[in-house]
Coordinates of C-alpha atoms and ligand atoms in Angstrom, one line a residue:
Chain X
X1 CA -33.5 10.8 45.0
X2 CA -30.8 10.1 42.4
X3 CA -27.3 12.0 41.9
X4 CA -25.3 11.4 39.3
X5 CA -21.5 11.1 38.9
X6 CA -20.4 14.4 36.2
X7 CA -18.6 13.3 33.3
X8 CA -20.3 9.8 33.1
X9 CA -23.0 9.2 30.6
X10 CA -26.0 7.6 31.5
X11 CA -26.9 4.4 30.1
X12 CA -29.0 5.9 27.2
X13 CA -32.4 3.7 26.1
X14 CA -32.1 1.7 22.5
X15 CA -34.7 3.5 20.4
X16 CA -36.2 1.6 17.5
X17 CA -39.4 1.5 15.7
X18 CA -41.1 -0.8 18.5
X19 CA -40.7 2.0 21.7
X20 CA -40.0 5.1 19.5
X21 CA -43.4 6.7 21.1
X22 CA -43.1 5.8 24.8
X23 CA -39.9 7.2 24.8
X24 CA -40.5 10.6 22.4
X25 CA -44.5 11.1 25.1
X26 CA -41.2 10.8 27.9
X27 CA -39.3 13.1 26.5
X28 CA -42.6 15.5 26.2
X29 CA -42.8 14.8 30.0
X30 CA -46.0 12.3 29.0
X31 CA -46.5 9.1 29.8
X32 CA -48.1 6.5 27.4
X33 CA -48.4 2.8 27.3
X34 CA -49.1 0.3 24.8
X35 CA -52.4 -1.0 24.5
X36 CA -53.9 -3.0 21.8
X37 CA -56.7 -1.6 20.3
X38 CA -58.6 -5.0 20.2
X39 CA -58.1 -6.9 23.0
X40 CA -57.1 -3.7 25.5
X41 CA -54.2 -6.1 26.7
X42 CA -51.6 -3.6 27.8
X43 CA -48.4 -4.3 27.6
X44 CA -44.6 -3.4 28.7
X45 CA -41.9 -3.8 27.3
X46 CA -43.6 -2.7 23.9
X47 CA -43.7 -4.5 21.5
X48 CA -44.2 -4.8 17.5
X49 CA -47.1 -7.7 17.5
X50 CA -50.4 -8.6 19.8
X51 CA -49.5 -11.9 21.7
X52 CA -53.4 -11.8 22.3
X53 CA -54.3 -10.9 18.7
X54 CA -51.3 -11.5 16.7
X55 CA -51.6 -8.4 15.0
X56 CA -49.2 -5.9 13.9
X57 CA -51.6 -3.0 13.5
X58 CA -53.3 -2.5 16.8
X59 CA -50.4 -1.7 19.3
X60 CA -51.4 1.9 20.2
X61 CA -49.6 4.3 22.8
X62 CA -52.0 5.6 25.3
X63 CA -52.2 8.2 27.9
X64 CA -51.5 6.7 31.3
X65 CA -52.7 7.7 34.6
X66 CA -48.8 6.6 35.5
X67 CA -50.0 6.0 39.6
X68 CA -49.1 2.5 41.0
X69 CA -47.8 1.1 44.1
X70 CA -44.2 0.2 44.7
X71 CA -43.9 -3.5 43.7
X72 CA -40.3 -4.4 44.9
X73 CA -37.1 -2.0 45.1
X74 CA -33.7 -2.6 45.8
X75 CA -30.7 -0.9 47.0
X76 CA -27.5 0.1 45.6
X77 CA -25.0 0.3 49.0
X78 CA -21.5 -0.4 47.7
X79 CA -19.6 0.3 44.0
X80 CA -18.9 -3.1 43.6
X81 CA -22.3 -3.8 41.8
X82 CA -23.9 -0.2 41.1
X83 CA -23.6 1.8 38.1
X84 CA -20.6 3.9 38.1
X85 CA -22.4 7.5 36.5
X86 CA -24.6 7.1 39.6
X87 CA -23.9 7.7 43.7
X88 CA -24.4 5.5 46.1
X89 CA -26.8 4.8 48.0
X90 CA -29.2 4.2 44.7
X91 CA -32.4 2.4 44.5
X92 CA -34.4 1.3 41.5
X93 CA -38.1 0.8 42.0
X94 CA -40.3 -1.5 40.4
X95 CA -43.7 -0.1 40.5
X96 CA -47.1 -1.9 39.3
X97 CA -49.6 0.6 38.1
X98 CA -53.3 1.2 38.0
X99 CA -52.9 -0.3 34.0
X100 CA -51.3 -3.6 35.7
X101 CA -48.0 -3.0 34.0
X102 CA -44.8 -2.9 35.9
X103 CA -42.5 -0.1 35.4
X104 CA -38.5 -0.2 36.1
X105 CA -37.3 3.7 37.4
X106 CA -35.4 5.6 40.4
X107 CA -36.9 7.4 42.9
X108 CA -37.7 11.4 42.8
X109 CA -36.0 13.7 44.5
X110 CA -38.8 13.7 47.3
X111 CA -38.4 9.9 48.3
X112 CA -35.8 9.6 50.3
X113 CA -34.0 5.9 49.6
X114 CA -34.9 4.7 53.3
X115 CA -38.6 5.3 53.5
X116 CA -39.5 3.3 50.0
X117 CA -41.6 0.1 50.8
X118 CA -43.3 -1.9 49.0
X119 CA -47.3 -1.4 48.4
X120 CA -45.7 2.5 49.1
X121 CA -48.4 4.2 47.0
X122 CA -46.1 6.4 43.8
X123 CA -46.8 8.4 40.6
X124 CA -44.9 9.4 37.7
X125 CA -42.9 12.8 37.4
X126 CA -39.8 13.3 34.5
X127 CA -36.3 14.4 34.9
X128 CA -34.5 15.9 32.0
X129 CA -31.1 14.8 32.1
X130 CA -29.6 16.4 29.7
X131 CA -30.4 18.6 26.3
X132 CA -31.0 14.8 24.7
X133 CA -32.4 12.6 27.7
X134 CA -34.9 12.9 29.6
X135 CA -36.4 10.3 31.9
X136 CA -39.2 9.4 33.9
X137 CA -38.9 8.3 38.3
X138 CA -41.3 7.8 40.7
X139 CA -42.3 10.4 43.1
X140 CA -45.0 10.5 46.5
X141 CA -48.4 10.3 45.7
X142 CA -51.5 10.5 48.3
X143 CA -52.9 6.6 48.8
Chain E
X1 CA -43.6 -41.5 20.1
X2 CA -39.9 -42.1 20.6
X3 CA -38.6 -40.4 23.7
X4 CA -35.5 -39.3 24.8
X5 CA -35.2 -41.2 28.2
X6 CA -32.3 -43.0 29.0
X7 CA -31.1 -42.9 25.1
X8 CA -27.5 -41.3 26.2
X9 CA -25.5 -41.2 29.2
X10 CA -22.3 -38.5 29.9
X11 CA -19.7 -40.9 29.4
X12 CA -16.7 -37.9 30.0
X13 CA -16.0 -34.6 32.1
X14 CA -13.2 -32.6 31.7
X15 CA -12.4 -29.8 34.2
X16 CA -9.2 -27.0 33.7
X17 CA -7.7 -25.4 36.8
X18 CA -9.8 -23.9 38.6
X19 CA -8.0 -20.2 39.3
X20 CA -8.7 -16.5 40.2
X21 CA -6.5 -15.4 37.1
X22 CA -5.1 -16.9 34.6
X23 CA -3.2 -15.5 31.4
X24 CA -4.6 -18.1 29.4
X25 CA -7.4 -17.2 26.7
X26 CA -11.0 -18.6 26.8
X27 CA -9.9 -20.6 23.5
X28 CA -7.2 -22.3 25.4
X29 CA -9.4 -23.5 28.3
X30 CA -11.8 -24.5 26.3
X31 CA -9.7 -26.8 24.3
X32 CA -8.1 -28.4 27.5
X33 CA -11.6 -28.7 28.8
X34 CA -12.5 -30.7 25.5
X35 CA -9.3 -32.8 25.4
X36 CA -9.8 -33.8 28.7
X37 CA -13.4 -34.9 28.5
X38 CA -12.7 -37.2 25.3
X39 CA -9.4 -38.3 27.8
X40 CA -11.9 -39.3 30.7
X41 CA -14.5 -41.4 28.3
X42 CA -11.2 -43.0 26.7
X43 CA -12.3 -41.8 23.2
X44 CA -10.3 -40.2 20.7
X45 CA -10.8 -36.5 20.5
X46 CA -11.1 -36.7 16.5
X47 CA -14.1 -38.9 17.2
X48 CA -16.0 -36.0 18.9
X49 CA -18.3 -35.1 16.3
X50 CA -20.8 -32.4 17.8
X51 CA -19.9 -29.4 19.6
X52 CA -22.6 -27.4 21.8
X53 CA -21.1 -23.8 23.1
X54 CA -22.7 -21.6 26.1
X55 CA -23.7 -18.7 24.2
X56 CA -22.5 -16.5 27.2
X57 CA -18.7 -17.8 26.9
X58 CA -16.3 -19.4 25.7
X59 CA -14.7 -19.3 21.8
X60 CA -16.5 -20.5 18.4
X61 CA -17.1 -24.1 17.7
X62 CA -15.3 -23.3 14.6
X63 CA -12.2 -22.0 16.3
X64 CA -12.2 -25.2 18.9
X65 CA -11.9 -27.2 16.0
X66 CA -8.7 -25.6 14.9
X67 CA -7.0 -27.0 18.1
X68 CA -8.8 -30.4 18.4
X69 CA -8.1 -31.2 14.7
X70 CA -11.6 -32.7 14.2
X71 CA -12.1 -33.1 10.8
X72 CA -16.0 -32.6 10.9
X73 CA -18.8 -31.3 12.9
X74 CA -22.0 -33.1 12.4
X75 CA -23.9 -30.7 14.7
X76 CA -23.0 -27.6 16.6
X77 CA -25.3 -25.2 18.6
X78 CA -25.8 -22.7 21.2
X79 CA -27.3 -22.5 24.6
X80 CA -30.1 -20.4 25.2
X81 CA -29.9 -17.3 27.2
X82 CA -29.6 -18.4 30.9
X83 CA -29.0 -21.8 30.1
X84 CA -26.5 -24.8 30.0
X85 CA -27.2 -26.6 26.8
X86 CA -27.9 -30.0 27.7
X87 CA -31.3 -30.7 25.9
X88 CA -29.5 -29.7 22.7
X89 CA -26.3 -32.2 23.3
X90 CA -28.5 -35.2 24.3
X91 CA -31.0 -34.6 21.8
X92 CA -28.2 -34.1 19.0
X93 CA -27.0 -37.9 19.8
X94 CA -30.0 -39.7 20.6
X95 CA -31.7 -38.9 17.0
X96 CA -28.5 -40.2 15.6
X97 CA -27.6 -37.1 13.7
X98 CA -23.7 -37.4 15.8
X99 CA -22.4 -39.7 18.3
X100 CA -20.2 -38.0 20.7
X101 CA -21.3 -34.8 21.4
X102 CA -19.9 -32.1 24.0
X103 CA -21.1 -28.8 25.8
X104 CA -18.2 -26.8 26.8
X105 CA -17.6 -23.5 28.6
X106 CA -15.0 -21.8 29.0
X107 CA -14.9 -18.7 30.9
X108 CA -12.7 -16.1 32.6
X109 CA -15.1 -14.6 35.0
X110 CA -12.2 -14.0 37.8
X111 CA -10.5 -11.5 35.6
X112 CA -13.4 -10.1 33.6
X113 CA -14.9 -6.9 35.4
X114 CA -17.5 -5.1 33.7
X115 CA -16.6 -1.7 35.9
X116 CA -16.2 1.1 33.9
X117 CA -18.5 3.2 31.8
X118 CA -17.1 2.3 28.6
X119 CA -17.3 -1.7 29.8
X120 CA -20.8 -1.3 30.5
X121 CA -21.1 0.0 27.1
X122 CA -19.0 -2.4 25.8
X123 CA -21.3 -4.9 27.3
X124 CA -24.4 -3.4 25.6
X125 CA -23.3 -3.5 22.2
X126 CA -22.3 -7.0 22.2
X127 CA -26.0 -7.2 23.8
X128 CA -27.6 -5.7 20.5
X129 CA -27.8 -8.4 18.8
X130 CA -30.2 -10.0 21.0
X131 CA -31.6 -7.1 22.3
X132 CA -35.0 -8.0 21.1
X133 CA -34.7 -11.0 24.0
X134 CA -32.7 -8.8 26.8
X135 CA -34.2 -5.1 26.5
X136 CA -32.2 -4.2 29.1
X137 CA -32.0 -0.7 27.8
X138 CA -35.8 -0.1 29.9
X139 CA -33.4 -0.9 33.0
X140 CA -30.2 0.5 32.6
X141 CA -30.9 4.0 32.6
X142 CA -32.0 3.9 35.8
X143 CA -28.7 2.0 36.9
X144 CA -30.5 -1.5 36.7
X145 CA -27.0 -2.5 34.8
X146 CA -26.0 -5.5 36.4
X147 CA -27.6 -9.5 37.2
X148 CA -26.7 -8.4 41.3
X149 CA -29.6 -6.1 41.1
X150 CA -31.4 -7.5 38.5
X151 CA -31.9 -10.7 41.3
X152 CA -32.2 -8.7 44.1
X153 CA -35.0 -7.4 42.6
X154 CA -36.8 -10.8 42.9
X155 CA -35.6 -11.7 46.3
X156 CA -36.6 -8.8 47.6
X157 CA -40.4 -9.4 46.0
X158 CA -39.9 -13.0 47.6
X159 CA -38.9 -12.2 51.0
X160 CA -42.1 -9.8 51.4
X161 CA -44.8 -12.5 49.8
X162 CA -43.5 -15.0 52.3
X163 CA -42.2 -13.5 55.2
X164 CA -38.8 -14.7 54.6
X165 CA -36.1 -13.7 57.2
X166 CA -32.4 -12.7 56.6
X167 CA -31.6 -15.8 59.2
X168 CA -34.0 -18.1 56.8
X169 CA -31.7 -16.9 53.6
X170 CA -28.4 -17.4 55.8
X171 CA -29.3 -21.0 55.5
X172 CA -29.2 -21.4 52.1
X173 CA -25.6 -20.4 52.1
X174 CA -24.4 -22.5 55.1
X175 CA -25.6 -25.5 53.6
X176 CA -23.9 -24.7 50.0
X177 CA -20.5 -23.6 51.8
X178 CA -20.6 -26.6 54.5
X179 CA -20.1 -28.8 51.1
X180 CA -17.8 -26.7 49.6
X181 CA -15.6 -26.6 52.8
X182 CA -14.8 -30.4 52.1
X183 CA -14.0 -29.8 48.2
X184 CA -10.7 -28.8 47.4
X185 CA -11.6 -27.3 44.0
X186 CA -14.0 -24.9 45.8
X187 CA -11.3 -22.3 46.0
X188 CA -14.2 -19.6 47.4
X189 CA -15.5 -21.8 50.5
X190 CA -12.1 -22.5 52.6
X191 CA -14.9 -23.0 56.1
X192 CA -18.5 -23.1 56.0
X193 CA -20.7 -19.3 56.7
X194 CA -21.8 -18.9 60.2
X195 CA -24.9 -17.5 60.7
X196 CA -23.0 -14.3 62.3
X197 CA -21.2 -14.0 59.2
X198 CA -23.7 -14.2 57.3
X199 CA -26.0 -11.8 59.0
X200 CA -22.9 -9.1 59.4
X201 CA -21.8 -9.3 55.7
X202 CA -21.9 -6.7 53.1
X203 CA -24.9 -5.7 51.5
X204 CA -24.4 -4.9 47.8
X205 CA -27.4 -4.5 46.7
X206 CA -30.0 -4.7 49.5
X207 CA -31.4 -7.2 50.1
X208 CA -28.5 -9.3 48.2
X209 CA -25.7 -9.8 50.1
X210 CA -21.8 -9.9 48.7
X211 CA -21.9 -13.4 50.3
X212 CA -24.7 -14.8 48.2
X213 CA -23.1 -13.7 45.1
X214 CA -21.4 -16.4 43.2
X215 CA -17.9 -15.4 42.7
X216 CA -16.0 -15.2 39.1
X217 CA -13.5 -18.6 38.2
X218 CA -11.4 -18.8 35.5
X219 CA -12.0 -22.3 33.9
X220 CA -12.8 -24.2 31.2
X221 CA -15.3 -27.0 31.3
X222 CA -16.5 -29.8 28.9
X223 CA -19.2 -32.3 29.2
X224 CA -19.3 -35.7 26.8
X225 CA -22.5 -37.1 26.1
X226 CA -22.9 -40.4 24.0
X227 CA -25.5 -43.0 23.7
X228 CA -25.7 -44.8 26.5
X229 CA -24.8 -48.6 25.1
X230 CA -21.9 -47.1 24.0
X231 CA -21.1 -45.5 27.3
X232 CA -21.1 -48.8 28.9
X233 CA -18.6 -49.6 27.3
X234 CA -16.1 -46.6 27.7
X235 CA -13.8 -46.5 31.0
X236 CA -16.0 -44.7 33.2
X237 CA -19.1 -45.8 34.7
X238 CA -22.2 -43.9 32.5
X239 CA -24.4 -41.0 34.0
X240 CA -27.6 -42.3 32.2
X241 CA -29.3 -39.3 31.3
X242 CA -33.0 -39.8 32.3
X243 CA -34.3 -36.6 30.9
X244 CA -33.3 -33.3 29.7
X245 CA -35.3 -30.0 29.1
X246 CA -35.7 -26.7 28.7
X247 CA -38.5 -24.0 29.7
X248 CA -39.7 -21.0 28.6
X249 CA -42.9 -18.5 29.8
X250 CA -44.6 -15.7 28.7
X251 CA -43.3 -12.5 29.7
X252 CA -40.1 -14.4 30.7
X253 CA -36.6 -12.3 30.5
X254 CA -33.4 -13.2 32.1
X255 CA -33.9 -12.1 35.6
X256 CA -36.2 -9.1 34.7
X257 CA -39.5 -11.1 33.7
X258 CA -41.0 -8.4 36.3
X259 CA -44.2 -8.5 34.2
X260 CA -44.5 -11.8 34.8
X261 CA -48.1 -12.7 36.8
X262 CA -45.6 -13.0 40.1
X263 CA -42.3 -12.3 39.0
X264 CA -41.2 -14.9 42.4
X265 CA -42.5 -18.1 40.5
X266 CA -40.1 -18.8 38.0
X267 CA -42.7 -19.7 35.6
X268 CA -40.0 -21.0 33.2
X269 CA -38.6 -24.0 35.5
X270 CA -42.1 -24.8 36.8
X271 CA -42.2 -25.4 33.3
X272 CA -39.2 -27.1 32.8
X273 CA -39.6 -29.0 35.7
X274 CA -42.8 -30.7 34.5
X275 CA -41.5 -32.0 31.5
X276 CA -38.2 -32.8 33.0
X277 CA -40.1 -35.0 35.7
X278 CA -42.3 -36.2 32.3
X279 CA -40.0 -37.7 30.3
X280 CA -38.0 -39.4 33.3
X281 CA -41.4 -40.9 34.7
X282 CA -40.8 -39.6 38.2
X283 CA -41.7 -36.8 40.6
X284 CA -40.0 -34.5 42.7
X285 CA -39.5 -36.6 45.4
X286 CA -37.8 -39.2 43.8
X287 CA -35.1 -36.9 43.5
X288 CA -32.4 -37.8 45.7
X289 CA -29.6 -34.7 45.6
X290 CA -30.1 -31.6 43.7
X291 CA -27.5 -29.1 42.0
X292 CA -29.5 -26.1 41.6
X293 CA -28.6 -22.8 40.2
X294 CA -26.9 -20.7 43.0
X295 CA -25.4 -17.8 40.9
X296 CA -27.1 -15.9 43.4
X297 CA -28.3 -17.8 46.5
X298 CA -31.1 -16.3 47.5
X299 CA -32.9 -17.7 44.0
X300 CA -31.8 -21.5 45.1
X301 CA -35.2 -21.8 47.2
X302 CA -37.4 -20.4 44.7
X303 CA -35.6 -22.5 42.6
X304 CA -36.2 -25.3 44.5
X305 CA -40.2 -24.1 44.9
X306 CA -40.7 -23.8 41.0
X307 CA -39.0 -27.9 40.8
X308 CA -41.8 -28.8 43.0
X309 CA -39.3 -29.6 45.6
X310 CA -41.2 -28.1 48.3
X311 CA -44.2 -25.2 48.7
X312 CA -44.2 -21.9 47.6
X313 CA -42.8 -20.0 50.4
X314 CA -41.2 -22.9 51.7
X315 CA -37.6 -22.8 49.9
X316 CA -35.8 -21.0 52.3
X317 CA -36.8 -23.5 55.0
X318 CA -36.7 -26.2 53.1
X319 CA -33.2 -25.4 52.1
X320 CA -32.0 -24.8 56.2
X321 CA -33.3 -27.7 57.0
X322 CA -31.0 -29.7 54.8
X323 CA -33.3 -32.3 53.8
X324 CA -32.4 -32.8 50.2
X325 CA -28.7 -32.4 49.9
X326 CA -28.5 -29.6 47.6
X327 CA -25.4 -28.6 45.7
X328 CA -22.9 -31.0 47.4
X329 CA -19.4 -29.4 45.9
X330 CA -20.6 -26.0 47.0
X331 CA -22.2 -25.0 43.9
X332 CA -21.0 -21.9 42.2
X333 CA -20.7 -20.6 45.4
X334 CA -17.8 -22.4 46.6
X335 CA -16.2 -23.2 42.8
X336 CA -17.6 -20.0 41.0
X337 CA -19.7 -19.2 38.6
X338 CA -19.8 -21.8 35.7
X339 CA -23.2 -23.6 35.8
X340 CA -21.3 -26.5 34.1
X341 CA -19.7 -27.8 37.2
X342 CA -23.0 -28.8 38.7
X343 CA -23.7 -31.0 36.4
X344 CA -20.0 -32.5 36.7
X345 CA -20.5 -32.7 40.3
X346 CA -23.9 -34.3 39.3
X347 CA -21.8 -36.8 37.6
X348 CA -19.4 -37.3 40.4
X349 CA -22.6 -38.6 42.6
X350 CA -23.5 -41.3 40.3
X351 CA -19.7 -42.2 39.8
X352 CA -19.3 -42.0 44.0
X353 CA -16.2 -39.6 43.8
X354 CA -17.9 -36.3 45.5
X355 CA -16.2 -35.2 48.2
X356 CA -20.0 -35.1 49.3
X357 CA -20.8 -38.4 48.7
X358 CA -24.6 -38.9 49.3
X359 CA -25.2 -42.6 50.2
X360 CA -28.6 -43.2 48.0
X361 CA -27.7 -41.1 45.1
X362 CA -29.6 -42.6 43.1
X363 CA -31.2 -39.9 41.1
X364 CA -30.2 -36.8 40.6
X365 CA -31.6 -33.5 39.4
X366 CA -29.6 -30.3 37.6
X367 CA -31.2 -27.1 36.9
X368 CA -29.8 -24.1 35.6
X369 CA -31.6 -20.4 34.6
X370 CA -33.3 -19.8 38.0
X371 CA -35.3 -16.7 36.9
X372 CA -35.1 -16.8 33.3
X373 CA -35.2 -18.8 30.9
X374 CA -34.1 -22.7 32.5
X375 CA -32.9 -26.1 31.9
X376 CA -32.4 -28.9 33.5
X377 CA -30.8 -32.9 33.9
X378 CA -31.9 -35.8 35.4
X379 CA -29.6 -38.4 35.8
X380 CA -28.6 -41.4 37.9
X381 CA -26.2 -44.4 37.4
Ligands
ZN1 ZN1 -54.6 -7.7 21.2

């Protein structure tokens, strides 16, 4: 689980045209990732043009199953390198799902920060942060 | 086709202090830094004619030629994200377009913090710019904020994919700080690491370790490249520079290419490594000492697996076992973080004035951008 420090802001995501509808199916407590509609490449971080295709009109935003196994995770144990708006201990997972994407997000509140592992089997669950943000973490899922 | 090899040669470095605070501005060590170069080739510093900044520090070509007086600039350029700037410098002089070209530095990193909230927010919007290179913003909400974490990330993927041990990465560190201990400008290495020391220090951000964190300098460094007949005949003996080169990969992003196919390969110095190795007309094992990128230490051995220096998985061995000598003034380890005073300790090893000195140094290798986009030097006397 994550706690954060009141009275710091998180670090919100820079929204433009390119990831406008990952993050607005996020803050509908969906997941989506981009896919071109050609190829069926997906792809993360998304992106305005098809490396595959080079085409600007094909990168679609689908539904997700959002279930992956832990890829590689780390630790935050001190302050001297951790965000400040968050308590330590911290960790930040990076989790490859069924889609072959890797996704960068905290732990739920139901993994505790010792017993994450990698090839630990996860899915995704959301977190509204505040009246503005809301984000997505990684919680248990059966393997 | 015309190639770049052996075309120019560093004929000049100039190093500031080397200090954990200074008062002094980035401008001013940066001029120094300059001065000094042109000092050390014994040419005049109006005849510098190209400047090359890091895009990461240092002030405006523009503004460093308010205090070197140079009347003209016929080329000036930035690094690339990650990067030193060499390939632009050396290819700047050998198609003619200016004659005595410099990369400088110039950097405050022992008295820059980026702690608070607002710094971090600070940081981002000087970021925007290139945001569409460093979306950062799909890391920092989770408190991804900072390059600590951002390597740790890969080192702990490596570690797993290869068994590596936390005595295995010890050694990569004892070897950098045993050649720091001997150089007196490595203000961070006073005595090499033990293995107990190593093995009972901090975690920061597991599995990264305080002690394999680079620390910050405040310096100013300048490099002086000019075609190599004219080097020979400047004052100091030339650093022929063999080849220079940059890489780049798909999915690649400055130590968060974690969509890359495996995200422990460093895709982009493999590639920079085989053009590097190209264009010099050697392989890896010609090399003879390395100066690798240790900004964090635990991505010197898959640095060093990416330069074809060894097998994948092998890096952390390979670096224990001490047979290349690899970063031989203790790296930014032992002088902090600058990237730039590798390849002037590269340059001391061809001139024989390390406090390393490596007997056959005949060729010898610089990278920069471990996990990101890279660079690199060959050079040799
Ligand atoms: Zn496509």
């Amino acid at each position: 689980m994550v706690e954060y420090v009141p009275g710091i802001p998180i670090l919100k995501p820079y929204i433009d045209a390119d990831n406008k509808p990952y993050w607005d199916a996020v803050n509908d407590h969906k997941f989506v990732v981009q896919q071109c509609n050609k190829c069926k490449n997906y792809y993360q971080p998304p992106r305005p043009m098809c490396p595959e295709c080079l085409t600007l009109d094909t990168m679609d935003f689908v539904p997700a199953s959002g279930k992956g196994e832990v890829h590689s995770y780390i630790i935050y144990t001190t302050d001297k390198m951790a965000y400040p708006g968050m308590k330590i201990p911290y960790a930040v997972m990076v989790v490859e799902l069924d889609e072959g994407v890797r996704i960068t997000a905290n732990n739920a509140d139901d993994i505790d920060t010792e017993e994450i592992h990698i090839g630990m089997p996860v899915e995704i669950t959301f977190v509204d942060i505040d009246d503005s943000l809301t984000l997505y973490q990684f919680k248990k899922r059966e393997a | 086709m015309t190639s770049i090899k052996d075309m120019t040669a560093i004929a000049g470095i100039g190093l500031t202090e080397y200090s954990k605070g200074t008062e002094r501005t980035e401008w001013s060590l940066a001029s120094e830094a300059i001065k000094l170069a042109a000092d050390d080739a014994g040419i005049k510093v109006k005849d510098i004619d190209g400047l090359v900044k890091d895009i990461d520090d240092g002030w405006d070509c523009s503004y460093v030629q308010k205090t070197l007086g140079i009347d003209n600039l016929l080329y000036s350029s930035e690094s690339h994200w990650g990067t030193s700037s060499m390939l632009n410098v050396v290819t700047a002089v050998a198609s003619g377009t200016a004659n005595n070209v410099v990369y400088y530095r110039s950097r405050k990193g022992a008295t820059t913090t980026r702690r608070s909230p607002s710094d971090y927010r600070v940081a981002k919007e000087t970021l925007d710019d290139s945001i569409s290179i460093l979306r950062i913003d799909f890391y920092e909400p989770y408190g991804l904020a900072t390059p600590q974490g951002c390597a740790a990330m890969l080192q702990q993927r490596y570690m797993h994919e290869y068994g590596i041990t936390p005595e295995q990465m010890a050694g990569v560190i004892i070897g950098i700080s045993e050649y720091g201990a001997k150089n007196p400008l490595a203000l961070y290495t006073d005595k090499p690491v033990t293995m107990d020391e190593y093995l009972n220090s901090e975690m920061t951000v597991a599995p990264l370790r305080d002690i394999d964190c680079a620390p910050g300098v405040d310096a100013g460094i300048a490099i002086l490249v000019t075609r190599t007949e004219m080097a020979k005949d400047l004052q100091q003996t030339p650093a022929v520079i063999m080849s220079a080169a940059q890489g780049a990969a798909i999915e690649g992003e400055f130590l968060t290419g974690y969509n890359q196919e495996k995200m422990t390969d460093f895709p982009e110095t493999m590639n920079m490594a085989e053009e590097l190795y190209r264009v010099a007309g050697i392989t890896a094992k010609d090399i003879n000492v390395a100066q690798l990128d240790d900004r964090f230490a635990p991505l010197v051995p898959m640095q060093a697996e990416a330069l074809g220096l060894c097998g994948k998985g092998e890096g952390a061995a390979f670096c224990g076992a001490k047979s290349l000598p690899i970063n031989t003034a203790g790296g930014s380890i032992g002088e902090g973080f600058m990237d730039s005073n590798r390849i002037v300790e590269a340059v001391r090893q061809v001139r024989g004035t390390s406090t390393s000195q490596i007997d056959n140094a005949e060729i010898i290798l610089y990278a920069a951008g471990a996990g990101g986009p890279a660079d690199g030097l060959i050079i040799r006397k």
